Amino acid sequence: MKIFASVLLFYTFSANLLAFDLHSAVETAFKNDPQFISEEKVFEKQVELVNLARAPLLPNLSITSSYSDITYSGNVDTKTQNIGLSLSQTLFDKTKFVILDQSRLDVQIAELNFKLAQEKTILRIADAYFDILIAQNNLTSIKAEKNAVEEQLEFAKRNFEVGTSTITDQQEAQARFDLIRASEIRTENALAIARTNLTKSLLIPIPETFKGIKGKIIIEKPKYSAPSEWMKIARSKNLQVKIASKKSQRSRLELKKKKAERLPTLNLTLSTGHSKQESLSTLSQDNQIITLNVAAPIFLGGSISASKRQAIADNEREKKNLELALLNADRVAGKSFRTLIAGVSQVEALEAAEASSKVALESNKLGYEVGVRINIDVLNAQRQLFSTQRDLAIARYDVLKSKLQLLSATGSLNINEVKKISNLMLRNN
C-alpha cells in the first residue's frame, strides 16, 4: 500500500511539473513567495485599524475590586472591601471621530497596497519566468548553431584535404566554433541563474524545461489605438494614483484633526460601588456617581499650532505626490502602449527576416558547394539566421511583458489576465 501511495505521489508531482506554466508560477508565488506573504500580513494587520479607532467611541465598562486587612495599635483589626463598576461614554470628541475616518482610509490604502503587491508579484514572476524561457531558447539556438558550424568545419576540413579549399576556410570555421562554445557556456550560466531566481520566489522544485513559444502568436490588439486614451484610463484606475489620492484625503483629515484639538470634549461616566468596613463596628455603604466631564485646551505650550503647521505642510506634500503619481501613470501607460505596438511590429519584421535568412543560408550553402561562395559566407549566413531567431524569441516575450505592463499601468492586471497569457503560449505549442 505504501509503495502504491509513493508511486501515486510521484506521478501526481510529475504531472504538476508538466502542467507548470506562467499561471501556475504566479499562483504558487501568491502562496509561497516570502515577499508577497509579508505584504499580505501587513494588509491583515491594517484591517483592524477601524476596530481600534472605533473602540474609544464605544461604551467602556470596567470593574474594580479591593480588599485590605490592617491591624492598628491596640490590636484593632480593620478589614475593608470595595467593589465598583464604571461605565464611560464619549459624548463629543471631534478628534476621535476624525481618527475613525482616517482609519477607514488607512484600510482602503492597505487594500490598494495589497493589490499593488499582487501586481508587482505578477510582473516580477513573469520577468523571472520569461528570463528562463529566453535563456532556454538562446541555449537551444546556440547549440543548433554550434552543430551547424561543426558540420561546416568538418566540410571545410574534407575540402582542404582534397584540395578544393584553403586552410583559411577551416580556420574561420574553427574560430566561429570556439566563439559559439564560449557563448554556450555563458548562456548555460544565465539559464542557471534565471532558474535560481524563480525557485527562490516559489520555494518549490521547477521543471527542467519550460514550454515556450514555438511559432507565431497572435496578440489581441489594444482596445484603444491612441496613447492618450490609455493615459486617461491610467489617471483614473492606476493603483499608484488611487493610493496617492487616498493619502491626500487622509492628510486633509489630519489637518482637520489638528484644528479639532482646540474644541472641547464631553465625556459621561456612570459608576456604582459597594464598600464594607469591619472593625469595632461594621459599616457598609453603596454609592452611585454620575460625572459629566467637559475639557477644553487653552494653551499647551504652542504644540497645537505647531502640529497644525506640520499638517498643512504634509497636506501640500501629499498634493504634490498625487500630481507626481498622475504624471508617472501617464508616462508608464504611454510607454507601455507604444512598446506593445512597436513590439508587435518588430515581431512581424523579424518573422519576415527569419524566412529570408533561411533562404539566404540555403543559397550560400549551394553556392559554396559549386564554388561561387566561400566558407565565411556560409558561416555569416548561419550566424544571421540564428541571431534573427534569438532576437525573434526575445521580441515575442517582450511583447507579452509589454502587455502585462500596460495592464498594470491601467490597474487591470490580475490573475485572470495572466491565465490568458498562459493559454496564448500553450496554444502555440
GROMACS .gro file of C-alpha atoms in nm:
model
  429
    1MET     CA    1   0.000   0.000   0.000
    2LYS     CA    2   0.285   0.237   0.086
    3ILE     CA    3   0.452   0.161  -0.247
    4PHE     CA    4   0.129   0.238  -0.432
    5ALA     CA    5   0.091   0.568  -0.244
    6SER     CA    6   0.451   0.663  -0.324
    7VAL     CA    7   0.405   0.584  -0.693
    8LEU     CA    8   0.080   0.785  -0.700
    9LEU     CA    9   0.251   1.079  -0.529
   10PHE     CA   10   0.539   1.063  -0.780
   11TYR     CA   11   0.307   1.068  -1.080
   12THR     CA   12   0.097   1.346  -0.929
   13PHE     CA   13   0.408   1.556  -0.867
   14SER     CA   14   0.537   1.482  -1.218
   15ALA     CA   15   0.201   1.580  -1.369
   16ASN     CA   16   0.208   1.908  -1.177
   17LEU     CA   17   0.554   1.985  -1.313
   18LEU     CA   18   0.445   1.907  -1.667
   19ALA     CA   19   0.145   2.140  -1.626
   20PHE     CA   20   0.363   2.417  -1.486
   21ASP     CA   21   0.305   2.739  -1.679
   22LEU     CA   22   0.313   3.114  -1.610
   23HIS     CA   23  -0.029   3.099  -1.446
   24SER     CA   24   0.086   2.818  -1.217
   25ALA     CA   25   0.403   3.010  -1.129
   26VAL     CA   26   0.210   3.321  -1.026
   27GLU     CA   27  -0.045   3.124  -0.823
   28THR     CA   28   0.240   2.945  -0.647
   29ALA     CA   29   0.405   3.279  -0.570
   30PHE     CA   30   0.082   3.401  -0.410
   31LYS     CA   31   0.102   3.102  -0.175
   32ASN     CA   32   0.477   3.074  -0.111
   33ASP     CA   33   0.667   3.390  -0.204
   34PRO     CA   34   0.801   3.544   0.122
   35GLN     CA   35   0.794   3.895  -0.020
   36PHE     CA   36   0.427   3.870  -0.119
   37ILE     CA   37   0.320   3.693   0.201
   38SER     CA   38   0.483   3.973   0.401
   39GLU     CA   39   0.264   4.227   0.217
   40GLU     CA   40  -0.040   4.007   0.278
   41LYS     CA   41   0.022   4.005   0.653
   42VAL     CA   42   0.059   4.383   0.656
   43PHE     CA   43  -0.285   4.406   0.495
   44GLU     CA   44  -0.436   4.170   0.754
   45LYS     CA   45  -0.286   4.386   1.028
   46GLN     CA   46  -0.418   4.713   0.880
   47VAL     CA   47  -0.774   4.577   0.854
   48GLU     CA   48  -0.802   4.600   1.234
   49LEU     CA   49  -0.733   4.975   1.235
   50VAL     CA   50  -1.104   5.063   1.214
   51ASN     CA   51  -1.185   4.848   1.518
   52LEU     CA   52  -0.905   5.011   1.716
   53ALA     CA   53  -1.017   5.363   1.619
   54ARG     CA   54  -1.383   5.290   1.695
   55ALA     CA   55  -1.314   5.148   2.042
   56PRO     CA   56  -1.271   5.486   2.221
   57LEU     CA   57  -1.609   5.600   2.085
   58LEU     CA   58  -1.798   5.299   2.219
   59PRO     CA   59  -1.900   5.247   2.584
   60ASN     CA   60  -1.616   5.135   2.808
   61LEU     CA   61  -1.710   4.916   3.103
   62SER     CA   62  -1.471   4.828   3.384
   63ILE     CA   63  -1.489   4.664   3.723
   64THR     CA   64  -1.264   4.723   4.025
   65SER     CA   65  -1.229   4.538   4.349
   66SER     CA   66  -1.001   4.572   4.653
   67TYR     CA   67  -0.955   4.415   4.994
   68SER     CA   68  -0.736   4.529   5.283
   69ASP     CA   69  -0.672   4.400   5.634
   70ILE     CA   70  -0.499   4.649   5.868
   71THR     CA   71  -0.408   4.592   6.233
   72TYR     CA   72  -0.365   4.911   6.439
   73SER     CA   73  -0.205   4.952   6.782
   74GLY     CA   74  -0.423   4.811   7.048
   75ASN     CA   75  -0.497   4.506   6.839
   76VAL     CA   76  -0.769   4.683   6.647
   77ASP     CA   77  -0.821   4.490   6.323
   78THR     CA   78  -0.985   4.674   6.032
   79LYS     CA   79  -1.097   4.492   5.718
   80THR     CA   80  -1.210   4.686   5.416
   81GLN     CA   81  -1.375   4.552   5.099
   82ASN     CA   82  -1.457   4.762   4.791
   83ILE     CA   83  -1.616   4.668   4.461
   84GLY     CA   84  -1.713   4.906   4.183
   85LEU     CA   85  -1.849   4.913   3.831
   86SER     CA   86  -1.782   5.202   3.596
   87LEU     CA   87  -1.929   5.286   3.256
   88SER     CA   88  -1.784   5.569   3.047
   89GLN     CA   89  -1.903   5.706   2.717
   90THR     CA   90  -1.763   5.975   2.491
   91LEU     CA   91  -2.039   6.220   2.404
   92PHE     CA   92  -1.837   6.460   2.194
   93ASP     CA   93  -1.476   6.443   2.084
   94LYS     CA   94  -1.421   6.566   1.732
   95THR     CA   95  -1.064   6.437   1.725
   96LYS     CA   96  -1.168   6.076   1.787
   97PHE     CA   97  -1.431   6.090   1.512
   98VAL     CA   98  -1.171   6.221   1.266
   99ILE     CA   99  -0.933   5.944   1.370
  100LEU     CA  100  -1.207   5.693   1.290
  101ASP     CA  101  -1.246   5.843   0.941
  102GLN     CA  102  -0.868   5.826   0.897
  103SER     CA  103  -0.863   5.460   0.997
  104ARG     CA  104  -1.122   5.380   0.729
  105LEU     CA  105  -0.897   5.549   0.473
  106ASP     CA  106  -0.597   5.359   0.612
  107VAL     CA  107  -0.777   5.030   0.548
  108GLN     CA  108  -0.861   5.138   0.193
  109ILE     CA  109  -0.496   5.234   0.139
  110ALA     CA  110  -0.386   4.898   0.279
  111GLU     CA  111  -0.621   4.717   0.040
  112LEU     CA  112  -0.484   4.915  -0.256
  113ASN     CA  113  -0.127   4.845  -0.142
  114PHE     CA  114  -0.212   4.475  -0.128
  115LYS     CA  115  -0.348   4.485  -0.483
  116LEU     CA  116  -0.034   4.672  -0.586
  117ALA     CA  117   0.174   4.398  -0.422
  118GLN     CA  118  -0.018   4.143  -0.630
  119GLU     CA  119   0.059   4.340  -0.948
  120LYS     CA  120   0.428   4.368  -0.859
  121THR     CA  121   0.444   3.996  -0.780
  122ILE     CA  122   0.286   3.910  -1.116
  123LEU     CA  123   0.534   4.131  -1.302
  124ARG     CA  124   0.830   4.002  -1.101
  125ILE     CA  125   0.738   3.635  -1.150
  126ALA     CA  126   0.659   3.695  -1.519
  127ASP     CA  127   1.001   3.856  -1.568
  128ALA     CA  128   1.172   3.562  -1.398
  129TYR     CA  129   0.964   3.312  -1.596
  130PHE     CA  130   1.035   3.483  -1.929
  131ASP     CA  131   1.405   3.512  -1.840
  132ILE     CA  132   1.414   3.132  -1.816
  133LEU     CA  133   1.234   3.091  -2.147
  134ILE     CA  134   1.466   3.341  -2.320
  135ALA     CA  135   1.780   3.177  -2.178
  136GLN     CA  136   1.641   2.834  -2.261
  137ASN     CA  137   1.564   2.940  -2.619
  138ASN     CA  138   1.905   3.106  -2.656
  139LEU     CA  139   2.077   2.789  -2.540
  140THR     CA  140   1.879   2.574  -2.784
  141SER     CA  141   1.959   2.814  -3.068
  142ILE     CA  142   2.329   2.829  -2.978
  143LYS     CA  143   2.354   2.450  -2.967
  144ALA     CA  144   2.185   2.427  -3.306
  145GLU     CA  145   2.424   2.689  -3.442
  146LYS     CA  146   2.719   2.504  -3.289
  147ASN     CA  147   2.612   2.183  -3.461
  148ALA     CA  148   2.571   2.364  -3.793
  149VAL     CA  149   2.915   2.529  -3.762
  150GLU     CA  150   3.066   2.196  -3.661
  151GLU     CA  151   2.925   2.039  -3.979
  152GLN     CA  152   3.066   2.328  -4.180
  153LEU     CA  153   3.401   2.281  -4.005
  154GLU     CA  154   3.409   1.913  -4.099
  155PHE     CA  155   3.310   2.003  -4.455
  156ALA     CA  156   3.593   2.258  -4.474
  157LYS     CA  157   3.841   2.001  -4.344
  158ARG     CA  158   3.739   1.748  -4.610
  159ASN     CA  159   3.759   2.007  -4.885
  160PHE     CA  160   4.105   2.113  -4.768
  161GLU     CA  161   4.222   1.751  -4.766
  162VAL     CA  162   4.112   1.703  -5.126
  163GLY     CA  163   4.248   2.043  -5.227
  164THR     CA  164   3.924   2.217  -5.318
  165SER     CA  165   3.952   2.482  -5.046
  166THR     CA  166   4.222   2.666  -4.849
  167ILE     CA  167   4.326   2.628  -4.484
  168THR     CA  168   4.157   2.966  -4.425
  169ASP     CA  169   3.811   2.811  -4.459
  170GLN     CA  170   3.896   2.558  -4.190
  171GLN     CA  171   4.045   2.819  -3.957
  172GLU     CA  172   3.746   3.051  -3.996
  173ALA     CA  173   3.507   2.769  -3.914
  174GLN     CA  174   3.719   2.668  -3.613
  175ALA     CA  175   3.725   3.025  -3.481
  176ARG     CA  176   3.348   3.056  -3.519
  177PHE     CA  177   3.301   2.720  -3.341
  178ASP     CA  178   3.517   2.833  -3.046
  179LEU     CA  179   3.322   3.159  -3.013
  180ILE     CA  180   2.992   2.974  -3.014
  181ARG     CA  181   3.120   2.740  -2.745
  182ALA     CA  182   3.205   3.042  -2.527
  183SER     CA  183   2.852   3.179  -2.583
  184GLU     CA  184   2.708   2.841  -2.491
  185ILE     CA  185   2.888   2.844  -2.155
  186ARG     CA  186   2.772   3.199  -2.084
  187THR     CA  187   2.411   3.114  -2.175
  188GLU     CA  188   2.412   2.799  -1.962
  189ASN     CA  189   2.515   3.014  -1.667
  190ALA     CA  190   2.242   3.272  -1.744
  191LEU     CA  191   1.984   2.993  -1.754
  192ALA     CA  192   2.102   2.854  -1.419
  193ILE     CA  193   2.079   3.199  -1.259
  194ALA     CA  194   1.731   3.258  -1.404
  195ARG     CA  195   1.610   2.923  -1.271
  196THR     CA  196   1.752   3.002  -0.927
  197ASN     CA  197   1.578   3.341  -0.919
  198LEU     CA  198   1.238   3.185  -0.988
  199THR     CA  199   1.294   2.895  -0.748
  200LYS     CA  200   1.379   3.133  -0.461
  201SER     CA  201   1.045   3.309  -0.508
  202LEU     CA  202   0.831   2.996  -0.549
  203LEU     CA  203   1.013   2.776  -0.295
  204ILE     CA  204   0.926   2.460  -0.490
  205PRO     CA  205   1.113   2.248  -0.747
  206ILE     CA  206   1.052   2.369  -1.103
  207PRO     CA  207   1.059   2.163  -1.426
  208GLU     CA  208   1.389   2.111  -1.604
  209THR     CA  209   1.238   2.254  -1.922
  210PHE     CA  210   0.963   2.512  -1.967
  211LYS     CA  211   0.729   2.518  -2.265
  212GLY     CA  212   0.789   2.837  -2.456
  213ILE     CA  213   0.670   2.997  -2.777
  214LYS     CA  214   0.749   2.778  -3.077
  215GLY     CA  215   0.589   2.973  -3.360
  216LYS     CA  216   0.369   3.270  -3.440
  217ILE     CA  217   0.145   3.412  -3.171
  218ILE     CA  218  -0.149   3.642  -3.224
  219ILE     CA  219  -0.160   3.926  -2.974
  220GLU     CA  220  -0.503   4.083  -2.938
  221LYS     CA  221  -0.485   4.445  -3.048
  222PRO     CA  222  -0.534   4.702  -2.772
  223LYS     CA  223  -0.887   4.837  -2.741
  224TYR     CA  224  -0.771   5.194  -2.799
  225SER     CA  225  -0.522   5.299  -3.065
  226ALA     CA  226  -0.415   5.633  -2.915
  227PRO     CA  227  -0.172   5.662  -2.622
  228SER     CA  228  -0.382   5.947  -2.480
  229GLU     CA  229  -0.674   5.708  -2.427
  230TRP     CA  230  -0.457   5.474  -2.219
  231MET     CA  231  -0.319   5.770  -2.025
  232LYS     CA  232  -0.673   5.878  -1.945
  233ILE     CA  233  -0.755   5.531  -1.812
  234ALA     CA  234  -0.435   5.521  -1.609
  235ARG     CA  235  -0.512   5.857  -1.444
  236SER     CA  236  -0.833   5.712  -1.300
  237LYS     CA  237  -0.751   5.342  -1.246
  238ASN     CA  238  -0.377   5.319  -1.183
  239LEU     CA  239  -0.323   5.181  -0.832
  240GLN     CA  240  -0.041   5.422  -0.752
  241VAL     CA  241  -0.272   5.712  -0.839
  242LYS     CA  242  -0.551   5.570  -0.624
  243ILE     CA  243  -0.313   5.528  -0.329
  244ALA     CA  244  -0.181   5.882  -0.368
  245SER     CA  245  -0.538   6.014  -0.384
  246LYS     CA  246  -0.635   5.832  -0.063
  247LYS     CA  247  -0.323   5.960   0.112
  248SER     CA  248  -0.410   6.313   0.005
  249GLN     CA  249  -0.757   6.269   0.155
  250ARG     CA  250  -0.602   6.137   0.474
  251SER     CA  251  -0.370   6.437   0.503
  252ARG     CA  252  -0.672   6.666   0.478
  253LEU     CA  253  -0.833   6.475   0.763
  254GLU     CA  254  -0.511   6.510   0.961
  255LEU     CA  255  -0.534   6.887   0.921
  256LYS     CA  256  -0.899   6.871   1.027
  257LYS     CA  257  -0.797   6.668   1.331
  258LYS     CA  258  -0.535   6.922   1.435
  259LYS     CA  259  -0.793   7.202   1.414
  260ALA     CA  260  -1.035   6.992   1.621
  261GLU     CA  261  -0.782   6.966   1.906
  262ARG     CA  262  -0.890   7.316   2.015
  263LEU     CA  263  -1.252   7.208   2.056
  264PRO     CA  264  -1.391   7.098   2.395
  265THR     CA  265  -1.457   6.732   2.469
  266LEU     CA  266  -1.755   6.593   2.660
  267ASN     CA  267  -1.749   6.260   2.844
  268LEU     CA  268  -2.003   6.089   3.065
  269THR     CA  269  -1.913   5.844   3.341
  270LEU     CA  270  -2.158   5.633   3.542
  271SER     CA  271  -2.020   5.441   3.838
  272THR     CA  272  -2.166   5.236   4.115
  273GLY     CA  273  -1.990   5.080   4.408
  274HIS     CA  274  -2.024   4.896   4.733
  275SER     CA  275  -1.786   4.923   5.030
  276LYS     CA  276  -1.779   4.737   5.356
  277GLN     CA  277  -1.557   4.808   5.658
  278GLU     CA  278  -1.533   4.573   5.957
  279SER     CA  279  -1.360   4.697   6.270
  280LEU     CA  280  -1.508   4.760   6.615
  281SER     CA  281  -1.828   4.800   6.420
  282THR     CA  282  -1.940   4.720   6.068
  283LEU     CA  283  -2.000   4.993   5.819
  284SER     CA  284  -2.147   4.918   5.478
  285GLN     CA  285  -2.248   5.164   5.209
  286ASP     CA  286  -2.345   5.183   4.841
  287ASN     CA  287  -2.277   5.474   4.611
  288GLN     CA  288  -2.372   5.587   4.262
  289ILE     CA  289  -2.185   5.863   4.085
  290ILE     CA  290  -2.271   6.043   3.763
  291THR     CA  291  -1.989   6.252   3.619
  292LEU     CA  292  -2.012   6.482   3.321
  293ASN     CA  293  -1.665   6.595   3.224
  294VAL     CA  294  -1.604   6.892   2.995
  295ALA     CA  295  -1.246   6.977   2.897
  296ALA     CA  296  -1.104   7.232   2.657
  297PRO     CA  297  -0.738   7.319   2.595
  298ILE     CA  298  -0.639   7.683   2.646
  299PHE     CA  299  -0.264   7.678   2.597
  300LEU     CA  300  -0.039   7.373   2.554
  301GLY     CA  301   0.294   7.544   2.500
  302GLY     CA  302   0.224   7.608   2.131
  303SER     CA  303   0.209   7.238   2.042
  304ILE     CA  304  -0.136   7.263   1.877
  305SER     CA  305  -0.025   7.544   1.646
  306ALA     CA  306   0.299   7.363   1.563
  307SER     CA  307   0.124   7.037   1.482
  308LYS     CA  308  -0.128   7.228   1.268
  309ARG     CA  309   0.155   7.380   1.064
  310GLN     CA  310   0.304   7.033   1.023
  311ALA     CA  311  -0.031   6.904   0.897
  312ILE     CA  312  -0.056   7.190   0.646
  313ALA     CA  313   0.292   7.109   0.513
  314ASP     CA  314   0.210   6.738   0.495
  315ASN     CA  315  -0.112   6.813   0.309
  316GLU     CA  316   0.078   7.015   0.048
  317ARG     CA  317   0.332   6.734   0.013
  318GLU     CA  318   0.059   6.474  -0.049
  319LYS     CA  319  -0.095   6.700  -0.314
  320LYS     CA  320   0.238   6.707  -0.496
  321ASN     CA  321   0.272   6.330  -0.456
  322LEU     CA  322  -0.067   6.291  -0.623
  323GLU     CA  323   0.042   6.513  -0.911
  324LEU     CA  324   0.359   6.305  -0.945
  325ALA     CA  325   0.160   5.980  -0.941
  326LEU     CA  326  -0.062   6.113  -1.220
  327LEU     CA  327   0.242   6.211  -1.428
  328ASN     CA  328   0.403   5.871  -1.371
  329ALA     CA  329   0.080   5.694  -1.465
  330ASP     CA  330   0.069   5.895  -1.790
  331ARG     CA  331   0.431   5.812  -1.864
  332VAL     CA  332   0.411   5.439  -1.786
  333ALA     CA  333   0.081   5.388  -1.971
  334GLY     CA  334   0.203   5.576  -2.281
  335LYS     CA  335   0.538   5.397  -2.279
  336SER     CA  336   0.380   5.052  -2.230
  337PHE     CA  337   0.132   5.110  -2.512
  338ARG     CA  338   0.399   5.232  -2.754
  339THR     CA  339   0.630   4.946  -2.657
  340LEU     CA  340   0.350   4.696  -2.716
  341ILE     CA  341   0.264   4.836  -3.060
  342ALA     CA  342   0.631   4.862  -3.160
  343GLY     CA  343   0.692   4.511  -3.028
  344VAL     CA  344   0.417   4.362  -3.241
  345SER     CA  345   0.561   4.533  -3.549
  346GLN     CA  346   0.912   4.418  -3.457
  347VAL     CA  347   0.791   4.057  -3.425
  348GLU     CA  348   0.635   4.076  -3.771
  349ALA     CA  349   0.956   4.220  -3.917
  350LEU     CA  350   1.173   3.955  -3.750
  351GLU     CA  351   0.944   3.676  -3.870
  352ALA     CA  352   0.997   3.803  -4.226
  353ALA     CA  353   1.371   3.833  -4.160
  354GLU     CA  354   1.380   3.474  -4.034
  355ALA     CA  355   1.219   3.347  -4.354
  356SER     CA  356   1.458   3.544  -4.577
  357SER     CA  357   1.759   3.437  -4.365
  358LYS     CA  358   1.670   3.073  -4.419
  359VAL     CA  359   1.658   3.129  -4.794
  360ALA     CA  360   1.989   3.317  -4.783
  361LEU     CA  361   2.155   3.035  -4.589
  362GLU     CA  362   2.041   2.769  -4.836
  363SER     CA  363   2.162   2.985  -5.126
  364ASN     CA  364   2.505   3.032  -4.966
  365LYS     CA  365   2.538   2.660  -4.894
  366LEU     CA  366   2.457   2.578  -5.254
  367GLY     CA  367   2.694   2.848  -5.379
  368TYR     CA  368   2.974   2.712  -5.158
  369GLU     CA  369   2.922   2.363  -5.294
  370VAL     CA  370   2.952   2.482  -5.653
  371GLY     CA  371   3.239   2.716  -5.575
  372VAL     CA  372   3.079   3.060  -5.617
  373ARG     CA  373   3.068   3.126  -5.239
  374ILE     CA  374   3.339   3.087  -4.976
  375ASN     CA  375   3.310   2.931  -4.633
  376ILE     CA  376   3.284   3.263  -4.448
  377ASP     CA  377   2.973   3.345  -4.650
  378VAL     CA  378   2.803   3.030  -4.521
  379LEU     CA  379   2.917   3.098  -4.165
  380ASN     CA  380   2.785   3.454  -4.179
  381ALA     CA  381   2.453   3.334  -4.319
  382GLN     CA  382   2.426   3.080  -4.040
  383ARG     CA  383   2.505   3.343  -3.777
  384GLN     CA  384   2.247   3.579  -3.927
  385LEU     CA  385   1.975   3.313  -3.920
  386PHE     CA  386   2.036   3.200  -3.562
  387SER     CA  387   2.080   3.558  -3.439
  388THR     CA  388   1.750   3.652  -3.602
  389GLN     CA  389   1.576   3.354  -3.441
  390ARG     CA  390   1.709   3.453  -3.098
  391ASP     CA  391   1.601   3.814  -3.148
  392LEU     CA  392   1.258   3.694  -3.260
  393ALA     CA  393   1.208   3.483  -2.949
  394ILE     CA  394   1.312   3.773  -2.724
  395ALA     CA  395   1.081   4.011  -2.913
  396ARG     CA  396   0.785   3.777  -2.864
  397TYR     CA  397   0.840   3.758  -2.488
  398ASP     CA  398   0.895   4.134  -2.473
  399VAL     CA  399   0.554   4.183  -2.636
  400LEU     CA  400   0.394   3.971  -2.364
  401LYS     CA  401   0.580   4.169  -2.099
  402SER     CA  402   0.456   4.494  -2.252
  403LYS     CA  403   0.102   4.359  -2.247
  404LEU     CA  404   0.130   4.286  -1.874
  405GLN     CA  405   0.289   4.625  -1.806
  406LEU     CA  406   0.010   4.807  -1.992
  407LEU     CA  407  -0.248   4.619  -1.786
  408SER     CA  408  -0.059   4.713  -1.470
  409ALA     CA  409  -0.038   5.079  -1.570
  410THR     CA  410  -0.415   5.091  -1.618
  411GLY     CA  411  -0.498   4.900  -1.299
  412SER     CA  412  -0.626   4.594  -1.486
  413LEU     CA  413  -0.358   4.334  -1.414
  414ASN     CA  414  -0.485   4.028  -1.227
  415ILE     CA  415  -0.455   3.650  -1.222
  416ASN     CA  416  -0.720   3.614  -1.496
  417GLU     CA  417  -0.510   3.822  -1.736
  418VAL     CA  418  -0.210   3.605  -1.652
  419LYS     CA  419  -0.414   3.297  -1.737
  420LYS     CA  420  -0.497   3.447  -2.078
  421ILE     CA  421  -0.125   3.497  -2.147
  422SER     CA  422  -0.051   3.140  -2.036
  423ASN     CA  423  -0.325   2.999  -2.259
  424LEU     CA  424  -0.191   3.203  -2.550
  425MET     CA  425   0.154   3.049  -2.502
  426LEU     CA  426   0.019   2.696  -2.456
  427ARG     CA  427  -0.191   2.718  -2.774
  428ASN     CA  428   0.132   2.787  -2.958
  429ASN     CA  429   0.285   2.451  -2.857
   0.00000   0.00000   0.00000
